[in-house]
C-alpha cells in the first residue's frame, strides 16, 4: 500500500514541477522530448508482466488493467468473472503511473514547440488530463478501488482525440508532414474508441487489442513526435 502512496506523491510532485519549470525553455524542451520518446518502453514492460502471469492472460480480450490487479483469483473486481493472477502487478502499476507522468510532463514542456495559439493551450490541458488519467489508474488498481480506477480512466479514453486534432490543425502549414502523421494517429485512436463502444453488441471484437490501439496510437504519436522535434533542433 505504501508504494501506491509514493505513486500518488510522485504524480503530484511531477505535475507541480512540470508547471513550475515550463518556462526554462531549452532544458525543459529536451526533457519533454525524452519523456515522450521513453513511452516506447511501455509495451516492453507490459510484455515482462504478461510473461510472469500465473493465470492465462488473453492479450486480445483482457484489459490492460488486469495486469495491475494485486490479488489472485476469480472475481477480483466487479467485471472480472475470470481468473487473474499477475505477480508483477506492482511493476505494472508503476509503469501505468510513470507512463502518465512522462505523458503530461512532455505535453507541458513541449507546448513551446508548437505555434502560440489558443488551440495549442487547450490541447496541452487535454494531454495533461490524458496523462493524469493513466497515472491514477496505476495508483488505484481495479481490485483496490474499482470506482476511482474506472472513473479516472474514462477521460483518458477520448481527450487525446481532440487534443491531437487541435495540434494537427495548428501545425498544418509549419509542419505539414507531422500534421499528417498526427491525423493518422487520430484516425487510429478514434476507430479504436468507436469499436470499443460496440464491443457489448459484438462479443467477437478483441477488446484488449482495441484498448492497446486506443492508447498505443497516442504513445506512438508522442514517440515519433519527440524524435521529429529533437531532429529539428
Coordinates of C-alpha atoms in Angstrom, one line a residue, residues 73-157:
X73 CA -8.4 -15.4 -8.1
X74 CA -11.7 -15.2 -9.8
X75 CA -13.9 -12.1 -9.4
X76 CA -11.1 -9.9 -8.1
X77 CA -13.1 -6.9 -9.2
X78 CA -16.6 -6.2 -10.4
X79 CA -16.2 -7.0 -14.1
X80 CA -13.7 -9.8 -13.7
X81 CA -15.6 -13.1 -14.0
X82 CA -12.4 -15.0 -14.9
X83 CA -9.2 -15.9 -13.1
X84 CA -6.5 -13.2 -12.8
X85 CA -3.0 -13.7 -11.2
X86 CA -0.3 -11.1 -12.0
X87 CA 2.7 -11.5 -9.7
X88 CA 4.3 -8.4 -11.3
X89 CA 1.3 -6.2 -10.6
X90 CA 3.5 -3.7 -8.8
X91 CA 5.7 -3.3 -11.8
X92 CA 2.7 -2.8 -14.0
X93 CA 1.1 -0.2 -11.8
X94 CA 4.4 1.7 -11.5
X95 CA 4.5 1.5 -15.3
X96 CA 1.0 2.9 -15.6
X97 CA 1.9 5.8 -13.2
X98 CA 5.2 6.7 -14.8
X99 CA 3.7 6.5 -18.3
X100 CA 1.1 9.0 -17.2
X101 CA 3.8 11.3 -15.6
X102 CA 6.0 11.4 -18.7
X103 CA 3.0 12.0 -20.8
X104 CA 1.8 15.1 -19.0
X105 CA 5.3 16.3 -18.4
X106 CA 6.1 16.1 -22.1
X107 CA 2.9 17.8 -23.0
X108 CA 3.7 20.8 -20.7
X109 CA 7.3 21.1 -21.7
X110 CA 6.7 20.7 -25.4
X111 CA 3.9 23.3 -25.7
X112 CA 6.7 25.8 -26.6
X113 CA 7.5 23.8 -29.7
X114 CA 4.0 24.5 -31.2
X115 CA 2.6 27.7 -32.7
X116 CA 1.4 30.1 -30.0
X117 CA -2.3 29.5 -30.5
X118 CA -5.3 29.1 -28.2
X119 CA -6.0 25.7 -29.6
X120 CA -2.5 24.5 -28.5
X121 CA -3.1 25.6 -25.0
X122 CA -6.3 23.7 -24.9
X123 CA -4.6 20.6 -26.4
X124 CA -1.9 20.8 -23.7
X125 CA -4.6 20.8 -21.0
X126 CA -6.3 17.8 -22.6
X127 CA -3.0 15.9 -22.8
X128 CA -2.3 16.6 -19.2
X129 CA -5.7 15.2 -18.3
X130 CA -4.8 12.2 -20.5
X131 CA -1.6 11.6 -18.6
X132 CA -3.2 12.1 -15.2
X133 CA -5.9 9.7 -16.1
X134 CA -3.4 7.0 -16.9
X135 CA -1.3 7.7 -13.8
X136 CA -4.3 7.4 -11.5
X137 CA -5.2 4.0 -13.0
X138 CA -1.9 2.8 -11.6
X139 CA -2.3 4.4 -8.2
X140 CA -5.7 2.8 -7.8
X141 CA -5.7 -0.7 -9.2
X142 CA -9.1 -2.1 -10.2
X143 CA -9.3 -4.6 -7.3
X144 CA -8.4 -2.0 -4.6
X145 CA -10.7 0.8 -5.7
X146 CA -12.8 -0.1 -8.8
X147 CA -14.8 3.2 -8.9
X148 CA -11.8 5.5 -8.8
X149 CA -9.8 3.3 -11.2
X150 CA -12.7 3.3 -13.7
X151 CA -13.9 6.9 -13.5
X152 CA -10.3 8.2 -13.6
X153 CA -9.6 6.1 -16.7
X154 CA -12.7 7.3 -18.6
X155 CA -11.3 10.8 -19.7
X156 CA -8.1 9.1 -21.0
X157 CA -10.2 7.2 -23.5

